[in-house]
Short mmCIF file of C-alpha atoms and ligand atoms in Angstrom, two decimals:
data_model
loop_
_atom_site.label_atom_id
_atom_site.label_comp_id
_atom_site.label_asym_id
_atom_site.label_seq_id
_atom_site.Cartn_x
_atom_site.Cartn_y
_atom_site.Cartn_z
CA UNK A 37 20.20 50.64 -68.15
CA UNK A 38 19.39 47.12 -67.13
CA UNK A 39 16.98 45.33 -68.30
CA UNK A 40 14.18 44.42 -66.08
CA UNK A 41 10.69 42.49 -66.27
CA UNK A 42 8.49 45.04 -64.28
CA UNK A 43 4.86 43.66 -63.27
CA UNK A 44 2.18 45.40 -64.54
CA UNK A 45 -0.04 45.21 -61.00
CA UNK A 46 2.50 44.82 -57.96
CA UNK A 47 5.36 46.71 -59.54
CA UNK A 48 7.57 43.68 -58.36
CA UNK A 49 10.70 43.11 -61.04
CA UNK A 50 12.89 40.35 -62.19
CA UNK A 51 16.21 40.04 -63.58
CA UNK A 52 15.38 38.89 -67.82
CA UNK A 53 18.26 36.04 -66.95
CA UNK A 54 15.73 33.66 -65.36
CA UNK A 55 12.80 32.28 -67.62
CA UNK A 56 9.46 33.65 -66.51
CA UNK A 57 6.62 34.51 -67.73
CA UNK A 58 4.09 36.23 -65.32
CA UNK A 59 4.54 37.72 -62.08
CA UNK A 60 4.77 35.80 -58.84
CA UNK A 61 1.51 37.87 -58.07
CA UNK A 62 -0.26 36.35 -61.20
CA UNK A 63 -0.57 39.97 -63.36
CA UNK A 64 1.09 40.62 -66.59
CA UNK A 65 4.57 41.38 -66.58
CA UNK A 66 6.36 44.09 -68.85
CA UNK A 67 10.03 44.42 -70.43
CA UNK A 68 11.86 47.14 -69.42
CA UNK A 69 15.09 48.57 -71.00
CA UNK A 70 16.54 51.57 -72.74
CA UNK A 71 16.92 50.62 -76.82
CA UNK A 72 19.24 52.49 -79.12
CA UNK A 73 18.74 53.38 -82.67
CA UNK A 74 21.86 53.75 -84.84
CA UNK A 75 20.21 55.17 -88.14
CA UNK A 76 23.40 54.73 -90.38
CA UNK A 77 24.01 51.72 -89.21
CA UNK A 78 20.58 50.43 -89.48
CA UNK A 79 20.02 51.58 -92.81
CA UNK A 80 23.10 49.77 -93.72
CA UNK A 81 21.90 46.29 -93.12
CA UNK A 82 20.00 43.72 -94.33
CA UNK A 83 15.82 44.34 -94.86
CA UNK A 84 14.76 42.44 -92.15
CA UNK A 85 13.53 43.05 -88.16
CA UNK A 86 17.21 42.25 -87.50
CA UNK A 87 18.11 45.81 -89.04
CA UNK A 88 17.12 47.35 -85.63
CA UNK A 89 19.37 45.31 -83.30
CA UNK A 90 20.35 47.63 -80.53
CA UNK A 91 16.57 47.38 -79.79
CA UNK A 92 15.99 43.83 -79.66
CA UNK A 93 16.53 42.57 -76.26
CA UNK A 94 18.48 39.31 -77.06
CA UNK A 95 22.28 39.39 -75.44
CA UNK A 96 24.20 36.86 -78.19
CA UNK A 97 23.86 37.01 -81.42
CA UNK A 98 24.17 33.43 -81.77
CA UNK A 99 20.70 33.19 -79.84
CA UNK A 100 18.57 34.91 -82.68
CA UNK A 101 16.52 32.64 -84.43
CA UNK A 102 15.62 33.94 -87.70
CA UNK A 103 14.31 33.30 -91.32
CA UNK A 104 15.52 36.71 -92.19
CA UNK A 105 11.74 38.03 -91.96
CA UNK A 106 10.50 41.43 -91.67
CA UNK A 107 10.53 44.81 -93.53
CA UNK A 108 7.68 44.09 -95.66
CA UNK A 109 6.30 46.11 -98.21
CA UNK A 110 4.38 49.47 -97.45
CA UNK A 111 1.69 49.45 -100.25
CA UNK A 112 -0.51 52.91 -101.21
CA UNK A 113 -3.95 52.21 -101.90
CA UNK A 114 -6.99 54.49 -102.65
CA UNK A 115 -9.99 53.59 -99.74
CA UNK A 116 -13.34 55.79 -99.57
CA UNK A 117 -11.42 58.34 -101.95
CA UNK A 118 -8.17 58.81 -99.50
CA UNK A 119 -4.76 57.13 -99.37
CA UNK A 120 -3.80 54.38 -97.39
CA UNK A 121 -0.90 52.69 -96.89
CA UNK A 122 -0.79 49.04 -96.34
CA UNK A 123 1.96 47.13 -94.44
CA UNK A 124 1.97 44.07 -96.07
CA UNK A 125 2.44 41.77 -93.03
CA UNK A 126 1.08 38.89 -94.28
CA UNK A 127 4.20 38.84 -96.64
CA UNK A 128 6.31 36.78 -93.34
CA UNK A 129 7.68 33.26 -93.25
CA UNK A 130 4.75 31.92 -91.41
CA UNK A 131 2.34 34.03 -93.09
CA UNK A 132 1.17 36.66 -90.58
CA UNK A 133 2.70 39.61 -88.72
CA UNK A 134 3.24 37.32 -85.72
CA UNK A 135 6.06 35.95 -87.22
CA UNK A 136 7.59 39.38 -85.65
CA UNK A 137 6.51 38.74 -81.81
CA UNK A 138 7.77 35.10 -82.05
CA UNK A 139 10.96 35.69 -83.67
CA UNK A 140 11.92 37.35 -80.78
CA UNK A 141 9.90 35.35 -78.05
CA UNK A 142 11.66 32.36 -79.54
CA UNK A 143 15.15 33.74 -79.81
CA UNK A 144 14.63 34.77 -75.63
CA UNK A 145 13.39 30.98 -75.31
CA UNK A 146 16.80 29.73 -76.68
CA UNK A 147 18.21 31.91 -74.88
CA UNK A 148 17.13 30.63 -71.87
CA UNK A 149 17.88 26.94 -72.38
CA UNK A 150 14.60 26.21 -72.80
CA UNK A 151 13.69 23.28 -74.89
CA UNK A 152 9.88 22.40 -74.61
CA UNK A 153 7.41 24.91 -74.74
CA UNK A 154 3.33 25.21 -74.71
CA UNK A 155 1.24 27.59 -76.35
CA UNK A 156 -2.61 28.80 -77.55
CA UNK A 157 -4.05 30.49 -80.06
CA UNK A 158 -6.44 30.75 -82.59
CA UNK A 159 -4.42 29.46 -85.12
CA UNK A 160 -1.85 32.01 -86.29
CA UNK A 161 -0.04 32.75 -83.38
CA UNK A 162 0.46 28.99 -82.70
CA UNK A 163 1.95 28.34 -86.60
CA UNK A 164 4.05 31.25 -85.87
CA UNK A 165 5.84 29.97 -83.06
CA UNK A 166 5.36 26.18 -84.25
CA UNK A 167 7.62 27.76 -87.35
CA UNK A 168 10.05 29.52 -85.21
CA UNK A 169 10.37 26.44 -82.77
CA UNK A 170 10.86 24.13 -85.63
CA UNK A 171 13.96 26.45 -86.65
CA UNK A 172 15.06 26.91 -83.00
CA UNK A 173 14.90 23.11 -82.69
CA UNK A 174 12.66 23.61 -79.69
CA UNK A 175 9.64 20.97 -78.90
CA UNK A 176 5.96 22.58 -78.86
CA UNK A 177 2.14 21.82 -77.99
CA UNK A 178 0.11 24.14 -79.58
CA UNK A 179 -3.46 24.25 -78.55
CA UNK A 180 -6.35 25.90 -80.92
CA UNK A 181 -9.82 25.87 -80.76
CA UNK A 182 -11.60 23.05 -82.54
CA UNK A 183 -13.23 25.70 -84.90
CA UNK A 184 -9.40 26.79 -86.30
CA UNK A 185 -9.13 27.05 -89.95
CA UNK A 186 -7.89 23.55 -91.32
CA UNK A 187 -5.20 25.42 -92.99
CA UNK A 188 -3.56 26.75 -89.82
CA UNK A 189 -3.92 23.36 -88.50
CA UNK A 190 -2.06 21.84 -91.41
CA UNK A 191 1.03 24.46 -90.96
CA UNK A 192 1.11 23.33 -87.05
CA UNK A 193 1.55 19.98 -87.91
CA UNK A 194 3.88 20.29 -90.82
CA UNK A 195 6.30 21.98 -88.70
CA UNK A 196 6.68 19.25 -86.34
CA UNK A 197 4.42 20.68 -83.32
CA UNK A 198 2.18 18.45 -81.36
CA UNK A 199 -1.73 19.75 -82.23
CA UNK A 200 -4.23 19.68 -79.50
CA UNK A 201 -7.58 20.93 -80.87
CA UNK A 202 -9.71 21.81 -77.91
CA UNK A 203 -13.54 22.37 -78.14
CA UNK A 204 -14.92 24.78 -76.48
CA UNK A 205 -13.88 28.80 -76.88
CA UNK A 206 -10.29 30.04 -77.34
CA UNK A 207 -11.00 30.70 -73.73
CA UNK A 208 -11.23 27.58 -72.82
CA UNK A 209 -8.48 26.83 -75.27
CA UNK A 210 -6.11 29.12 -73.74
CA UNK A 211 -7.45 27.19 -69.83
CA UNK A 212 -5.92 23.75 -71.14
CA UNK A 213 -2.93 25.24 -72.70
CA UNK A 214 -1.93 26.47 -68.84
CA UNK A 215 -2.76 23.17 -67.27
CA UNK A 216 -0.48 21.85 -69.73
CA UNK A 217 2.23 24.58 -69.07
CA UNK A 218 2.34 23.22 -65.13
CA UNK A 219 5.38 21.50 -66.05
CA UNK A 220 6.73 22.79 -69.06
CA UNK A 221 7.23 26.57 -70.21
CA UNK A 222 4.43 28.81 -71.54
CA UNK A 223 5.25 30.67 -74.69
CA UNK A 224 2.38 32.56 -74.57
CA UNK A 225 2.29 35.38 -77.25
CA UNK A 226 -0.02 37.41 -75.05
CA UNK A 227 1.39 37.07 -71.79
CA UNK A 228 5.25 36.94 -72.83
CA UNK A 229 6.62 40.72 -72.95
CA UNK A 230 9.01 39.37 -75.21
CA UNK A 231 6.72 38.77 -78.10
CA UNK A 232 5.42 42.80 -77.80
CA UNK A 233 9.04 43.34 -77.93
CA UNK A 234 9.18 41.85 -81.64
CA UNK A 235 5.88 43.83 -82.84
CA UNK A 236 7.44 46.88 -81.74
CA UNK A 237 9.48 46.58 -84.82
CA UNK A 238 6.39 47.50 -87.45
CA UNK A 239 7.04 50.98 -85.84
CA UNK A 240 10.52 50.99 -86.67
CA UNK A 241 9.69 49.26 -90.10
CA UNK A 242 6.68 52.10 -90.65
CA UNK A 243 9.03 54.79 -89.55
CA UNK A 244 11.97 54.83 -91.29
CA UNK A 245 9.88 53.59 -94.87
CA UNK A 246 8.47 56.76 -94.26
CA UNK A 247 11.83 58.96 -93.97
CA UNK A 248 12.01 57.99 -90.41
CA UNK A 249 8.78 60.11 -89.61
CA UNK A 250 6.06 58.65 -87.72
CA UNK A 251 2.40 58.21 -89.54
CA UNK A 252 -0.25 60.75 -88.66
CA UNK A 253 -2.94 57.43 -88.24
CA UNK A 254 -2.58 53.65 -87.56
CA UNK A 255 -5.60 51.80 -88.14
CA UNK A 256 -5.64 47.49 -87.26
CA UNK A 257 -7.65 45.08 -86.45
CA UNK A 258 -7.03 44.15 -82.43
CA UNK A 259 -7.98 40.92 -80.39
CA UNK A 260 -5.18 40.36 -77.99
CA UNK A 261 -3.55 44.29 -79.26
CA UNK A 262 -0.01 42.89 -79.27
CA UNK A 263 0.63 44.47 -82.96
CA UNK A 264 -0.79 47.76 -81.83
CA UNK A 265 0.41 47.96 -77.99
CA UNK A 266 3.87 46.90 -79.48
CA UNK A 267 3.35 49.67 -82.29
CA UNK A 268 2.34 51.94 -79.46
CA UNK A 269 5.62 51.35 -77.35
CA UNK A 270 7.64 51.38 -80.74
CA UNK A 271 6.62 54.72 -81.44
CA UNK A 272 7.00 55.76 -77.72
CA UNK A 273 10.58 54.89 -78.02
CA UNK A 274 11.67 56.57 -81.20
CA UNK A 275 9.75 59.73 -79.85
CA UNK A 276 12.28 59.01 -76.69
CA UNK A 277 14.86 59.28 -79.30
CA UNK A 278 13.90 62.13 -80.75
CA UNK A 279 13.83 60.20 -83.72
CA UNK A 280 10.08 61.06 -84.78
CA UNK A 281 8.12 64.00 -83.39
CA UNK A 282 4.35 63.01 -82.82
CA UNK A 283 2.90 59.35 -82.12
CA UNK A 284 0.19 58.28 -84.37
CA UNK A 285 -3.75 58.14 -83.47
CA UNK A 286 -4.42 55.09 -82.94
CA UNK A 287 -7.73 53.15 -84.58
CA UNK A 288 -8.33 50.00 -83.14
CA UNK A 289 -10.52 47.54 -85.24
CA UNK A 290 -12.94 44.60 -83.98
CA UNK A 291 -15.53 42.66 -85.13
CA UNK A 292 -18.81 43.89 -83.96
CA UNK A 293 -20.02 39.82 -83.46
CA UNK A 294 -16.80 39.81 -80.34
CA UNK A 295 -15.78 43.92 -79.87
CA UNK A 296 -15.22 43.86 -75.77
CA UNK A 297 -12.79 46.60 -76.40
CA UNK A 298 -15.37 48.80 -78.57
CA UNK A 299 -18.20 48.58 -75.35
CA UNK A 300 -15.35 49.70 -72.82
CA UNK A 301 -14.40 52.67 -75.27
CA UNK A 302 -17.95 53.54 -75.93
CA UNK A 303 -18.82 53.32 -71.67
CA UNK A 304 -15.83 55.26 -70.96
CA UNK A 305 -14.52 52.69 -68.50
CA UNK A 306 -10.97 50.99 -68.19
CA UNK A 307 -12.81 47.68 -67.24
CA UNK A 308 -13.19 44.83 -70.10
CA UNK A 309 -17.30 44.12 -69.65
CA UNK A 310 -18.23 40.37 -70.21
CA UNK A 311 -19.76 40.17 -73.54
CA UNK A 312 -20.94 37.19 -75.67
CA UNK A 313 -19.26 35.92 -78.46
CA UNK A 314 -20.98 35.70 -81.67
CA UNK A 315 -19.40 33.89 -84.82
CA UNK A 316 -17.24 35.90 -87.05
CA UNK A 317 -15.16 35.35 -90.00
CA UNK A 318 -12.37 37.08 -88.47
CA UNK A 319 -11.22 34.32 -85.79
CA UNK A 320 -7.77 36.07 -85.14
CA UNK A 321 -9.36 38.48 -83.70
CA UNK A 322 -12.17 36.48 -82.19
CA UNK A 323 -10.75 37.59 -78.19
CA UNK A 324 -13.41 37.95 -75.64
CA UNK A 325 -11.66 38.89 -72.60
CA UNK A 326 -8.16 40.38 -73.80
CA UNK A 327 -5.57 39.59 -71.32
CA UNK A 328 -3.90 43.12 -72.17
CA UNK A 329 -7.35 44.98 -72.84
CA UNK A 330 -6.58 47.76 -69.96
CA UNK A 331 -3.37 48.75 -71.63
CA UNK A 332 -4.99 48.73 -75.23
CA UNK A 333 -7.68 50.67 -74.21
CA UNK A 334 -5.32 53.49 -72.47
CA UNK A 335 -3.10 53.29 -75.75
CA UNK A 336 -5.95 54.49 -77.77
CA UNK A 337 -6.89 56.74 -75.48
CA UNK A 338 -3.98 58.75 -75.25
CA UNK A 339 -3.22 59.13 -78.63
CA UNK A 340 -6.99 60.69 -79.34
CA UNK A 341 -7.60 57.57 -81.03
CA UNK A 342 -10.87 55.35 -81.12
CA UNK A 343 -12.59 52.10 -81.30
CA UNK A 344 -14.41 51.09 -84.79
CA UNK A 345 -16.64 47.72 -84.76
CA UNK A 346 -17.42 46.17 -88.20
CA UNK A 347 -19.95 43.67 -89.09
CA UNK A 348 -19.67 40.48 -90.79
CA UNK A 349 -21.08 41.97 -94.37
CA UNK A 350 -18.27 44.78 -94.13
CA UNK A 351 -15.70 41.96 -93.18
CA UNK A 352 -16.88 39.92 -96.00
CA UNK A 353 -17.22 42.92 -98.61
CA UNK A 354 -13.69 44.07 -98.13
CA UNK A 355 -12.08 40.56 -98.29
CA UNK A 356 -13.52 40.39 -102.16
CA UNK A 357 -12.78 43.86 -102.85
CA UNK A 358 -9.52 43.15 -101.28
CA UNK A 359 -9.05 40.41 -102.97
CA UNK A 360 -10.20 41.82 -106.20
CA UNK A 361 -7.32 44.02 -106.45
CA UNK A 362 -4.54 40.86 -105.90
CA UNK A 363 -4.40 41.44 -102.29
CA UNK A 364 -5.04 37.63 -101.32
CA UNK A 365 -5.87 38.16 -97.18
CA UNK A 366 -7.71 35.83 -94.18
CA UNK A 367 -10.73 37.37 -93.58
CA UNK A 368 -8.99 38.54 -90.34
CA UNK A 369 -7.19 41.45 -92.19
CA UNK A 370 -10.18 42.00 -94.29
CA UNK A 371 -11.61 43.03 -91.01
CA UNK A 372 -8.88 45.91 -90.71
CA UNK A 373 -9.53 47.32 -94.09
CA UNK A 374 -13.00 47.45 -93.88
CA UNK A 375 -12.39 49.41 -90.46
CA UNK A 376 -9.85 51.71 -92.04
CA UNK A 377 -12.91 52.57 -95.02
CA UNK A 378 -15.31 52.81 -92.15
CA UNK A 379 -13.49 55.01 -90.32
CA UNK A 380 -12.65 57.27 -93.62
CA UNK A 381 -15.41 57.68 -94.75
CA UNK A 382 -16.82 59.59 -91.85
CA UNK A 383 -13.31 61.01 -90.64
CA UNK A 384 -10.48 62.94 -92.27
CA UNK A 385 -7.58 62.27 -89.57
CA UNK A 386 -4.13 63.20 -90.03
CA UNK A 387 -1.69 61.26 -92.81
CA UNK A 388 -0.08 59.37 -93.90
CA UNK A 389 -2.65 57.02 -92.38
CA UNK A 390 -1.32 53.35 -92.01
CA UNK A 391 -3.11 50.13 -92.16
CA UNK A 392 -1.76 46.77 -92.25
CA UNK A 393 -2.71 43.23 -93.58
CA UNK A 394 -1.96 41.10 -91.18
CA UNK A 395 -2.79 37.42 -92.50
CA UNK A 396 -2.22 35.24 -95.77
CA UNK A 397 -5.18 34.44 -98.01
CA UNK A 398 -3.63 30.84 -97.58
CA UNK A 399 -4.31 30.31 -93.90
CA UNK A 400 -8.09 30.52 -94.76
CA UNK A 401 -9.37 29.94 -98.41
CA UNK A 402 -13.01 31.81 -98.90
CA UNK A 403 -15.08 28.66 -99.23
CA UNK A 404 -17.12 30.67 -102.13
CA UNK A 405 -14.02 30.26 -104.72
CA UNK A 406 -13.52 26.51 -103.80
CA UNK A 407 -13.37 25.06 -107.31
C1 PLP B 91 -3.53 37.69 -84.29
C2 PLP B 91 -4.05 38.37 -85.48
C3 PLP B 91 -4.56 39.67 -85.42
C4 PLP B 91 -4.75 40.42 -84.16
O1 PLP B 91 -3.60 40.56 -83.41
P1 PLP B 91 -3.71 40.79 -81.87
O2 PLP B 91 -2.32 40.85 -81.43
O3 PLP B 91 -4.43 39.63 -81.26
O4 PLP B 91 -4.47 42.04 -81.66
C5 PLP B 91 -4.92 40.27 -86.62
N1 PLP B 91 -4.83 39.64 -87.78
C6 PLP B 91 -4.37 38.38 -87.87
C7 PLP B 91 -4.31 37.73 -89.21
C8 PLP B 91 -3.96 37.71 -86.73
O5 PLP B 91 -3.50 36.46 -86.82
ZN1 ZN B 92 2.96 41.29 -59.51
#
C-alpha cells in the first residue's frame, strides 16, 4: 500500500516524497499507510521506538534520527484504592513523551532535505524538536510564549535553537511562528501527521509490556491530543492486525482553568466553543482552540470514553503527592494523575487502566521547594 498524506477536509492526497505540511485547501492533513508488526522480530531488538520499524514511515534507515529513546518504564501504582499503571514518559532524552512525535517528524525532515525549520509550542514540544534538530544537524526557531517555564527556555537554547519568546497567548505564539514559516518549513508538532505517527508508538510500547494485549483504560492529560489521537490510531492498527482484541476507553484530561474539549463533550457537539483561558499550572496543556479538537473529541467518543476537568488545587495536590512518592513530574503530568484519581474514584472502568507521566520535574521546579 502506498503511502499517502490524505486531507482531513477536501479528501485531496499527496505523494509523502514532497515536503508538506497542510493541505493546499488549508485543513489538516493525515498519513496514510498500511504498517506491519513482526512480533519476533520486534521483540528481538533493542528497547527503544525503533523496535517497531515496519511501522515507522521513514524509507532509509540512514534517515532515522535517534538517541535510542523510547520503551520507558510501565510503573504500578495504587490511586483512590485501584491500580494504575504509569508510563513513565518523562523518562526520554528531552524529557517528555514528545521526544516520540519528533523523533519521527525529524527523521521525515531529513528525509526530505530539509535543513531549516520553524516551530511553536509551549515549551516542551519546541525542546523536543530543538533536541532532535540539534542531532539531525538541522537549523530551528522555536517560538514559546513569554510565560514558558525558564527551564524549557534554557534546554531551547542549549541545544543550539534560535528562541523567540512571544507575548501574548500560545495562540498568538503559534500566529508568529507561521509568519515566520512563509519562507522556511513548519515543523509543527500539531499540524505535521508525522509527529502522530511517532506517538502512535506508546500503543505499541503499552501493548506488548502488557503481553501484547491492549489496556482496558487510558487516562492523559490532552491539549493539542497528539499522545492520545496517536495512541488512538496505534491501537486501531494493532486491532487491524489482529494483534490485540478491544481498544481502550479513552479518558481525556484538562485543566478546568482552559478545558475547550470538556464543554464540547459535556454539549454534545463536535464544534470546539471559544472559551477563555484562565492561568493554570499545567501550561502543556494550556490549548484553547486545539487544531485537532474534532478528531479528539470523536476518539473519545467512540471508545465510550469521557472528558474529566481538574482544578488547580487537584493539579497542585497530586504533583506533591506525586512527588512524595519519588515521582519528580511538571505540574503538566500532575494534571493527568489527578484526572486518573478523579475519575477512579467515582468509576470502576475496565483494567489494566493506563496513565502516563508525560513531563520531567526538571522542566518546571515547584517554586515552593526552591531552597
Ligand atoms: C504537550 C504535553 C502534554 C499534552 O500533549 P498534547 O499532545 O498537547 O495533548 C502533556 N504533558 C506534557 C508534559 C506535555 O508537554
Ligand atoms: Zn484539503
Amino acid at each position: 500500500v502506498a503511502k499517502r498524506l490524505v486531507c482531513s477536509s477536501c479528501r485531496k492526497s499527496y505523494a509523502v516524497r514532497e515536503p508538506r505540511w497542510r493541505c493546499q485547501c488549508g485543513s489538516l492533513l493525515d498519513l496514510e499507510f498500511l504498517p506491519r508488526f513482526d512480533l519476533l522480530k520486534i521483540e528481538d531488538r533493542p528497547p527503544s521506538i525503533w523496535r517497531y520499524r515496519e511501522a515507522l514511515p521513514i524509507e532509509e534507515d540512514g534517515n532515522i534520527v535517534s538517541f535510542g529513546e523510547g520503551f520507558t518504564p510501565l510503573q504500578r501504582l495504587t490511586v483512590a484504592g485501584k491500580e494504575v499503571l504509569f508510563k513513565l514518559d518523562y523518562l526520554f532524552p528531552s524529557g517528555s513523551f514528545k521526544d516520540r512525535g519528533a523523533a519521527l517528524l525529524v527523521s521525515k525532515l531529513k528525509e526530505w532535505g530539509i535543513r531549516q525549520v520553524v516551530e511553536d509550542s509551549s515549551g516542551n514540544a519546541g525542546s523536543s524538536i530543538a533536541t532532535y534538530c540539534a542531532r539531525a544537524g538541522i537549523e530551528c526557531r522555536i517560538f514559546v510564549p513569554r510565560s514558558t517555564s525558564a527551564a524549557k527556555c534554557s534546554q531551547i537554547l542549549a541545544c543550539g535553537a534560535q528562541l523567540h519568546r512571544v507575548d501574548g497567548s500560545r495562540e498568538d505564539t503559534e500566529q508568529a511562528a507561521l509568519a515566520a514559516a512563509e519562507d522556511t518549513f513548519y515543523a509543527s508538532h500539531v499540524w505535521n501527521p508525522f509527529f502522530l505517527q511517532g506517538t502512535r508508538t506508546f500503543a505499541f510500547e503499552v501493548c506488548e509490556q502488557l503481553g501484547w494485549r491492549a489496556p482496558g483504560t487510558l487516562a492523559a492529560a490532552v491539549g493539542n491530543g497528539s499522545l492520545l489521537l496517536g495512541a488512538y490510531i496505534g491501537f486501531q492498527e494493532l486491532m487491524q492486525a489482529r494483534i490485540i482484541d478491544r481498544i481502550p476507553r479513552l479518558v481525556a484530561v484538562q485543566a478546568q482553568a482552559c478545558a475547550p474539549l470538556v464543554h464540547a463533550f459535556d454539549k454534545g457537539t463536535s464544534d470546539i466553543p471559544p472559551i477563555q483561558k484562565q492561568e493554570t499550572l499545567a501550561e502543556g496543556i494550556a490549548v484553547a482552540a486545539p487544531r485537532r479538537g474534532r478528531q479528539i473529541l470523536e476518539a473519545v467518543r467512540r471508545t465510550g470514553g469521557c472528558f474529566i476537568a481538574v482544578t488547580e488545587a487537584e493539579i497542585q495536590e497530586s504533583l506533591m503527592e506525586m512527588g512524595s512518592g519519588g515521582f519528580y513530574i511538571e505540574p503538566t503530568s500532575a494534571a493527568a494523575a489527578a484526572g486518573v484519581k478523579k475519575f477512579l474514584l467515582h468509576h470502576t472502568p475496565p483494567g489494566p487502566v493506563v496513565s502516563t507521566l508525560t513531563g520531567h520535574g526538571l522542566k518546571a521546579p515547584p517554586r515552593q521547594f526552591a531552597p
